Every structure is written in C-alpha cells, then in structure tokens.
PDB file of C-alpha atoms in Angstrom:
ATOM      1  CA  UNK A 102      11.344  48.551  -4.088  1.00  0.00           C
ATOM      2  CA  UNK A 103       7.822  49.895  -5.148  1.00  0.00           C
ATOM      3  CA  UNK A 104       5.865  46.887  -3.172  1.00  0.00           C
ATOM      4  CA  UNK A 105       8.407  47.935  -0.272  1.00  0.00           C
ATOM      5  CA  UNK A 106       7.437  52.196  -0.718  1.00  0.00           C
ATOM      6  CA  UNK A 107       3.356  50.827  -1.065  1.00  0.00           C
ATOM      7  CA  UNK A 108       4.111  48.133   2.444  1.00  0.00           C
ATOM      8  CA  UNK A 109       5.109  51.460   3.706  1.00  0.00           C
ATOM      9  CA  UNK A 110       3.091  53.854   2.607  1.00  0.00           C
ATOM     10  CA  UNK A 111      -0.615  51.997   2.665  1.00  0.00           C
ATOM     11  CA  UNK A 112      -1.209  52.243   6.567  1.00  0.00           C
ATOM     12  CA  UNK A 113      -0.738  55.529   6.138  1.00  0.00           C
ATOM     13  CA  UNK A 114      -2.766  56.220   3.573  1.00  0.00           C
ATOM     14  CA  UNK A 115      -5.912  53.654   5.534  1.00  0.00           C
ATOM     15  CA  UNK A 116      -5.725  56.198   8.417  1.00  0.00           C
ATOM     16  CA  UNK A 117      -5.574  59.331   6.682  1.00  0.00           C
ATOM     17  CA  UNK A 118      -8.435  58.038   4.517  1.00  0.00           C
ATOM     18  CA  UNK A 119     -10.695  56.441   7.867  1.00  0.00           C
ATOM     19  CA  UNK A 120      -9.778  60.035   9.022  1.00  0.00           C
ATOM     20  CA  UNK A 121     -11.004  62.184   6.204  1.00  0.00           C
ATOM     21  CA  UNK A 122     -14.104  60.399   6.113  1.00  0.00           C
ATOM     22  CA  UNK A 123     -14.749  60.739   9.264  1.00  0.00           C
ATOM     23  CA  UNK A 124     -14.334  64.696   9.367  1.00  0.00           C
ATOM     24  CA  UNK A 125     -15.982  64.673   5.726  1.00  0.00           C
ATOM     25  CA  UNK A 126     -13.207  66.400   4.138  1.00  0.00           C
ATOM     26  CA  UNK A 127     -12.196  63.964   1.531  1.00  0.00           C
ATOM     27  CA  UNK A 128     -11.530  66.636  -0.901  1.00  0.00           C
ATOM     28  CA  UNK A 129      -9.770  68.680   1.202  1.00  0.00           C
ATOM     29  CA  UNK A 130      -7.223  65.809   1.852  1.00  0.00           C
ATOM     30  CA  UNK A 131      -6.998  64.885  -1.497  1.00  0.00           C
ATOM     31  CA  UNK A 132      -5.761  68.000  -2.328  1.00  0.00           C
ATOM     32  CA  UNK A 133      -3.182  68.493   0.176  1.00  0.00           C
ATOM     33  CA  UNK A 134      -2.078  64.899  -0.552  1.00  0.00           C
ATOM     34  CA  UNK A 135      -1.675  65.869  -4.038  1.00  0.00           C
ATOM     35  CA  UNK A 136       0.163  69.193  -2.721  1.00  0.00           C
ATOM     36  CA  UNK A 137       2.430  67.048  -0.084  1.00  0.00           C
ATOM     37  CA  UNK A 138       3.125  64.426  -3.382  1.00  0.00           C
ATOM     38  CA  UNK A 139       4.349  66.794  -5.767  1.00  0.00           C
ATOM     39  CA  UNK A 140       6.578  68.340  -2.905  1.00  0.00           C
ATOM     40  CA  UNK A 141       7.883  65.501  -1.836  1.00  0.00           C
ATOM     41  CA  UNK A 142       8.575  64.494  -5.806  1.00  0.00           C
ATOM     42  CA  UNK A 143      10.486  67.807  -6.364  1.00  0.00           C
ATOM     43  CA  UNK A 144      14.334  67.219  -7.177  1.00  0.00           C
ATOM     44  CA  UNK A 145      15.522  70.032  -4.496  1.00  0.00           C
ATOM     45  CA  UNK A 146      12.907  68.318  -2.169  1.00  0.00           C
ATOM     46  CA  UNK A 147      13.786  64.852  -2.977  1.00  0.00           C
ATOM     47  CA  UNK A 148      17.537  65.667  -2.415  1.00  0.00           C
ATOM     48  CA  UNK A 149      16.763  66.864   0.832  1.00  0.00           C
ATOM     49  CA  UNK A 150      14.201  64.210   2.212  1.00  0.00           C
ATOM     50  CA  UNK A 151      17.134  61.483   0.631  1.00  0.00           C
ATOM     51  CA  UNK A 152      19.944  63.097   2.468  1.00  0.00           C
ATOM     52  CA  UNK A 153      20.286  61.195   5.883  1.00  0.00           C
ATOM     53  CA  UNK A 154      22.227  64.205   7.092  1.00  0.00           C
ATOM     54  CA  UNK A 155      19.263  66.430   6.847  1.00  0.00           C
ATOM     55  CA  UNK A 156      17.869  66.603  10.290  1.00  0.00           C
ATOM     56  CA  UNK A 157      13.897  65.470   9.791  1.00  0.00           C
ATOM     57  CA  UNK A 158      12.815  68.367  11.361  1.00  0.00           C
ATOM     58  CA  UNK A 159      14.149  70.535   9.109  1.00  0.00           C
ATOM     59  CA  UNK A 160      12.587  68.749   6.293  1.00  0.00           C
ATOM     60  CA  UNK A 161       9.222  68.504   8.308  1.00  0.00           C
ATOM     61  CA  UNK A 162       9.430  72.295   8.782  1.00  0.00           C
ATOM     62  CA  UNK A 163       9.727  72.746   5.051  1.00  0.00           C
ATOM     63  CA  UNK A 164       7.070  70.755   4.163  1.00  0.00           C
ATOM     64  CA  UNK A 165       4.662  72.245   6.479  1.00  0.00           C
ATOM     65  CA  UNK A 166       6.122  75.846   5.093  1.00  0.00           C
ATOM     66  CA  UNK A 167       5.023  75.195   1.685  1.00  0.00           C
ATOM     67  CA  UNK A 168       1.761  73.815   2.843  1.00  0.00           C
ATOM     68  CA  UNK A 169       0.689  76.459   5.375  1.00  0.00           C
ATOM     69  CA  UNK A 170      -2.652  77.712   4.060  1.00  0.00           C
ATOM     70  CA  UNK A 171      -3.538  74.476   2.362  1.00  0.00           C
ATOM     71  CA  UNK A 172      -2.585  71.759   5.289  1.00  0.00           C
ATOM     72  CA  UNK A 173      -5.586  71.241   7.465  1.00  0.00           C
ATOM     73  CA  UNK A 174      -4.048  70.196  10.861  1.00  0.00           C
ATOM     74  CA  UNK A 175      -5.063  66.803  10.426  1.00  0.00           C
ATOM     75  CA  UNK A 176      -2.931  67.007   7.763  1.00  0.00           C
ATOM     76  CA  UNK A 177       0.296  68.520   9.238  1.00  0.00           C
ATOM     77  CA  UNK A 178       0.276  65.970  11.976  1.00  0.00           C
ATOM     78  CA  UNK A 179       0.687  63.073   8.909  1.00  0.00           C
ATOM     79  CA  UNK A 180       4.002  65.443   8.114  1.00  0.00           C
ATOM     80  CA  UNK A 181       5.035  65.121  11.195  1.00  0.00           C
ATOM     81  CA  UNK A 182       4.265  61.828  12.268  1.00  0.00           C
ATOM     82  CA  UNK A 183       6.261  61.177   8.696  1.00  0.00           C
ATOM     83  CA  UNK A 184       8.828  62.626   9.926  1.00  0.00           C
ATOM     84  CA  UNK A 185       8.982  61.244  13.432  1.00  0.00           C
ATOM     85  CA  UNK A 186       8.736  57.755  11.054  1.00  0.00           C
ATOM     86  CA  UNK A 187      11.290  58.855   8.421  1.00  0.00           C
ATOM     87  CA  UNK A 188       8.654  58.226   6.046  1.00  0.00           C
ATOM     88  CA  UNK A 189       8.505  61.146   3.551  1.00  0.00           C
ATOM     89  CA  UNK A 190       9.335  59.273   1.106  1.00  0.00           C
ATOM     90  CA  UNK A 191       5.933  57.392   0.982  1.00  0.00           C
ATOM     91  CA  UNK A 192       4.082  60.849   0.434  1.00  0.00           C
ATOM     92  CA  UNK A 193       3.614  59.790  -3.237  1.00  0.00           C
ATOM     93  CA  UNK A 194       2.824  56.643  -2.613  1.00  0.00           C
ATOM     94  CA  UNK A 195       0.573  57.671   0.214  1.00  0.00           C
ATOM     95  CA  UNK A 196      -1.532  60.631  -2.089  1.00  0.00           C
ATOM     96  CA  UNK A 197      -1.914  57.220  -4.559  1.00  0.00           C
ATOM     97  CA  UNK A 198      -2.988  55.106  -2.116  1.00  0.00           C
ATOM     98  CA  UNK A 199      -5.879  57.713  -0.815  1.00  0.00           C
ATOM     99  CA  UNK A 200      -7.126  57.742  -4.116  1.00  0.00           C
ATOM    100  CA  UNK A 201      -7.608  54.534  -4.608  1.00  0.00           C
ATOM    101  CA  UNK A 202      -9.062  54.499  -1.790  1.00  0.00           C
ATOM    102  CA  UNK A 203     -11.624  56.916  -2.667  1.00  0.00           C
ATOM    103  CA  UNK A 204     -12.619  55.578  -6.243  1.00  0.00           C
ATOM    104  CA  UNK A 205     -13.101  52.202  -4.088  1.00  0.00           C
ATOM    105  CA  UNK A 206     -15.777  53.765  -2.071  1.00  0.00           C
ATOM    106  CA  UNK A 207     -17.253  55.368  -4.427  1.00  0.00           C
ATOM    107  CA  UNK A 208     -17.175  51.830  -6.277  1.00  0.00           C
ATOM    108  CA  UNK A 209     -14.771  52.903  -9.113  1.00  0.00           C
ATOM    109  CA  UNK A 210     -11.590  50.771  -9.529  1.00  0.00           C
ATOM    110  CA  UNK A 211      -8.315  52.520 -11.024  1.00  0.00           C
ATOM    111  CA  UNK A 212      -7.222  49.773 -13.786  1.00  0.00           C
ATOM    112  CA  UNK A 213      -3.227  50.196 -15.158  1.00  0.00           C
ATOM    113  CA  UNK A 214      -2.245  47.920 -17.992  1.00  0.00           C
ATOM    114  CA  UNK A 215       1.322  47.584 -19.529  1.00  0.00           C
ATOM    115  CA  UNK A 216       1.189  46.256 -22.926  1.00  0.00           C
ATOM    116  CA  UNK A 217       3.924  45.213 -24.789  1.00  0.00           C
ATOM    117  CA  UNK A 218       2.252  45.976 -27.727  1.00  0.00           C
ATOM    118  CA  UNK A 219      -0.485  48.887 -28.619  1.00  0.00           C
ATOM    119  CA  UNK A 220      -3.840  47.265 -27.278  1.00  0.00           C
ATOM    120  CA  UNK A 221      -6.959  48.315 -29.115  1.00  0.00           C
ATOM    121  CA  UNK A 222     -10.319  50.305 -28.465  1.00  0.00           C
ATOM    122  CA  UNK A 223     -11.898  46.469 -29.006  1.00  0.00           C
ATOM    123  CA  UNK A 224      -9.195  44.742 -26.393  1.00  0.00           C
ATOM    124  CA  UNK A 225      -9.672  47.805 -24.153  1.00  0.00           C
ATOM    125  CA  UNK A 226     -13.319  47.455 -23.935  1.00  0.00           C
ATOM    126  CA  UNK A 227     -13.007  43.168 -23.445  1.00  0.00           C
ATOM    127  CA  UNK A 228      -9.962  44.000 -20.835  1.00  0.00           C
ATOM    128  CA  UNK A 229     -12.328  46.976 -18.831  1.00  0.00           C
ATOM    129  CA  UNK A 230     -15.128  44.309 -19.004  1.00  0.00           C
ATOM    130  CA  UNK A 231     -13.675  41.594 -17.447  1.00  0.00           C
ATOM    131  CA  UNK A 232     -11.817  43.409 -14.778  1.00  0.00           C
ATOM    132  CA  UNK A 233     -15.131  45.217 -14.184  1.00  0.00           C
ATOM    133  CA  UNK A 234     -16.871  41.361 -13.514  1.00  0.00           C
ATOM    134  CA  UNK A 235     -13.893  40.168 -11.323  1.00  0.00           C
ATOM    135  CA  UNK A 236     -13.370  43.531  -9.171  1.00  0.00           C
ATOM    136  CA  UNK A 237     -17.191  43.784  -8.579  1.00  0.00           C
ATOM    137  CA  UNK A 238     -17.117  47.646  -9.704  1.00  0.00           C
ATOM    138  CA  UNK A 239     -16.993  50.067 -12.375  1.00  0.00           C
ATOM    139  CA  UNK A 240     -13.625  50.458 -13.934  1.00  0.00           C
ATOM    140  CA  UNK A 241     -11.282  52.896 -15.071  1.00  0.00           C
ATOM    141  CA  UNK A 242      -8.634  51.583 -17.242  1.00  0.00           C
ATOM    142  CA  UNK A 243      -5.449  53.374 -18.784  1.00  0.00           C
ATOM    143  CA  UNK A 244      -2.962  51.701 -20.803  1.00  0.00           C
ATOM    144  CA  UNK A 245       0.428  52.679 -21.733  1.00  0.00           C
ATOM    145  CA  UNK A 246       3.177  50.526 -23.521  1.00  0.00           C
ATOM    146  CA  UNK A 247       6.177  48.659 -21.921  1.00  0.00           C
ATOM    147  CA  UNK A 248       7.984  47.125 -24.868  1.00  0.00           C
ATOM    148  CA  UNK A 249      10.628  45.992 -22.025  1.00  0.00           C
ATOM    149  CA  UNK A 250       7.561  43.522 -21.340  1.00  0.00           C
ATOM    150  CA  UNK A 251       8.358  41.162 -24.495  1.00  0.00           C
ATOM    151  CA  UNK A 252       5.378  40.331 -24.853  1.00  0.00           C
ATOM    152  CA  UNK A 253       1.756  39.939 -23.326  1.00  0.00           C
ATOM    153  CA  UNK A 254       0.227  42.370 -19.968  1.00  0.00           C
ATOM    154  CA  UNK A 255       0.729  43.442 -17.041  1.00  0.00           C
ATOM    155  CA  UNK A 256      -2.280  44.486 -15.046  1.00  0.00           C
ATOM    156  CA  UNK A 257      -2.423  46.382 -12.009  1.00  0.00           C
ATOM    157  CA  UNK A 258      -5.593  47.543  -9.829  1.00  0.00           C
ATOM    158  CA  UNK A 259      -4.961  47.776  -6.409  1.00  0.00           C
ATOM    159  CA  UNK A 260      -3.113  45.046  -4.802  1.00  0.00           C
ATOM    160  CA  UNK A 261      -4.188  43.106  -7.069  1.00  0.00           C
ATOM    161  CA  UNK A 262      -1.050  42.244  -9.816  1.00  0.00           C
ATOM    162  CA  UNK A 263      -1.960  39.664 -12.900  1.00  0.00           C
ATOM    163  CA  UNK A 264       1.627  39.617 -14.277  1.00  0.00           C
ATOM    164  CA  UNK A 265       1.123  37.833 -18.085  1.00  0.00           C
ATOM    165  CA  UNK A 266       4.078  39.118 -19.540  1.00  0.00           C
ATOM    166  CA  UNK A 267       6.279  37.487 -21.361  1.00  0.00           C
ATOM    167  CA  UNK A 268       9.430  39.555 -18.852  1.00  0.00           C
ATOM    168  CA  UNK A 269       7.888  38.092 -16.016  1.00  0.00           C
ATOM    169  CA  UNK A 270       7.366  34.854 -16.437  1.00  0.00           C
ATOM    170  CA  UNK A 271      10.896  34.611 -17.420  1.00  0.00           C
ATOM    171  CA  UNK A 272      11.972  36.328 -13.939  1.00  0.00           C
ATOM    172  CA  UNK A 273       9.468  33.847 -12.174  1.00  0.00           C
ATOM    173  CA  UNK A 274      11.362  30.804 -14.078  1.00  0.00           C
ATOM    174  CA  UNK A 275      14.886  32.435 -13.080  1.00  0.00           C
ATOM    175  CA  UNK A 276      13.596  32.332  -9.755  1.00  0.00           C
ATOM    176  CA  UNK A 277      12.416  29.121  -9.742  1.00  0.00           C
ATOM    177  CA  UNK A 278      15.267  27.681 -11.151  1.00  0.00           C
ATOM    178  CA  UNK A 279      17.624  29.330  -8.232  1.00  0.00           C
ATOM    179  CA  UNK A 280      16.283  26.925  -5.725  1.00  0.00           C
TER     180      UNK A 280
END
C-alpha cells in the first residue's frame, strides 16, 4: 500500500513543488504542507477523510477551515483539487514527497535505513559514504531498528529501495517460488 499512497501522491507533490519554485515560496509551502499533513494524520480527521459517506466537500471545507490564515491560495486549490481527486489521503505522503524534493535541489539526499540490528557510528559513517558516492550528493542518514527484518538493511532514499534484509529476500523467494 505505501508504493500505491507515494504512485499517488508524487505527481502531486512534482507540481506543487515546480509551483513553489516558481512563485519562490518554498518555505511557505513547506509549511502548509506540514500543516495540511498533520491534519490530514489526525484520528478525528482521518476518520472523516476514510469515511466514503463523508461528502468531499465537507472534508475540503474543513481542511481549508483549519488552514485559513496559513494556506496561500496556491495552496487551497491542491485541497481542493484533492478533493475533486479523492486524494486526501496522500497529504502525508505529498508534504514527504515536497521535501524530498527540496533537499534534492538543494543537493541533500534524505537517507532511511532499517537495521535489524543496532548499526554503529563506524557503519553509519561507511553506509552515509557510500550512499553519498552513488546518489551524487550530500547525505542525510537516520537509522532506526526493525528487528521484524531478521537480519541485514533496508535502505530507502527516494525511489530508490536496496532491500538486503534477510525478511525480504525471503518474500522475494516466496514470490518466486509462486510461479
């Protein structure tokens, strides 16, 4: 489901990027992304947006409610061209999307690795080196555990997904072995 929410949410997130950059108010989206994100993440919120007997407009005019003052109108014409889409569900993965937009442009490249095991400063360093030398940019790397992995990484910048754990290569062999 997440590649399906990110298929979803990434044109999006290209045009309100190409369109804050062109009206030089990067920051200005960013926050209102962020603001639109953490509504759309809010259980009362999520509820509603989830409920197919919600009308969309109602939802839209919630949304833009709780962002009057903050929404440029750039901005309030993504909520309702979300809603004309029945998209609001994206909004999180839209406000991620922007950002790594922006950190590309500015040549900075968001690095997430899932470790089945604690990784240290030393790995850390060799793992933020050589994703720095393949990704052509400076790098940015969190890691958090996953002991659900088994065993080995996952590591996630972008699009880009280099699966070496131990979990997935035993989904890609189930899969394989279904055909």
């Amino acid at each position: 489901m997440a590649g399906d929410i990110t298929t979803i949410a990434r044109p999006y997130a290209e045009a309100a990027f190409a369109r804050a950059r062109e009206t030089n108010t990067v920051g200005a989206w960013t926050e209102g992304l962020e603001l639109l994100a953490a509504v759309a993440e809010e259980p009362t919120m999520a509820d509603q947006i989830s409920n197919r007997n919600v009308p969309r407009e109602r939802v839209r005019d919630l949304i833009l409610d709780v962002g009057s003052g903050v929404l440029s109108d750039d901005m309030a014409n993504l909520v309702r061209l979300l809603a004309d889409n029945d998209r609001f569900a994206a909004l999180p993965q839209i406000a991620v999307l922007f950002e790594d937009l922006k950190s590309r442009q500015q040549g900075m490249y968001q690095v997430h690795v899932l470790s089945a095991y604690p990784v240290s400063p030393d790995q850390q360093k060799e793992l933020a080196d050589a994703m720095k030398a393949k990704l052509g940019g400076d790098v940015e790397l969190t890691v958090d555990e996953d002991a659900s992995l088994i065993g080995g990484v996952q590591i996630h910048a972008g699009d880009l997904v280099i699966d070496g754990s131990v979990r997935g290569k035993l989904q890609q062999l189930a899969t394989e072995l279904q055909f």
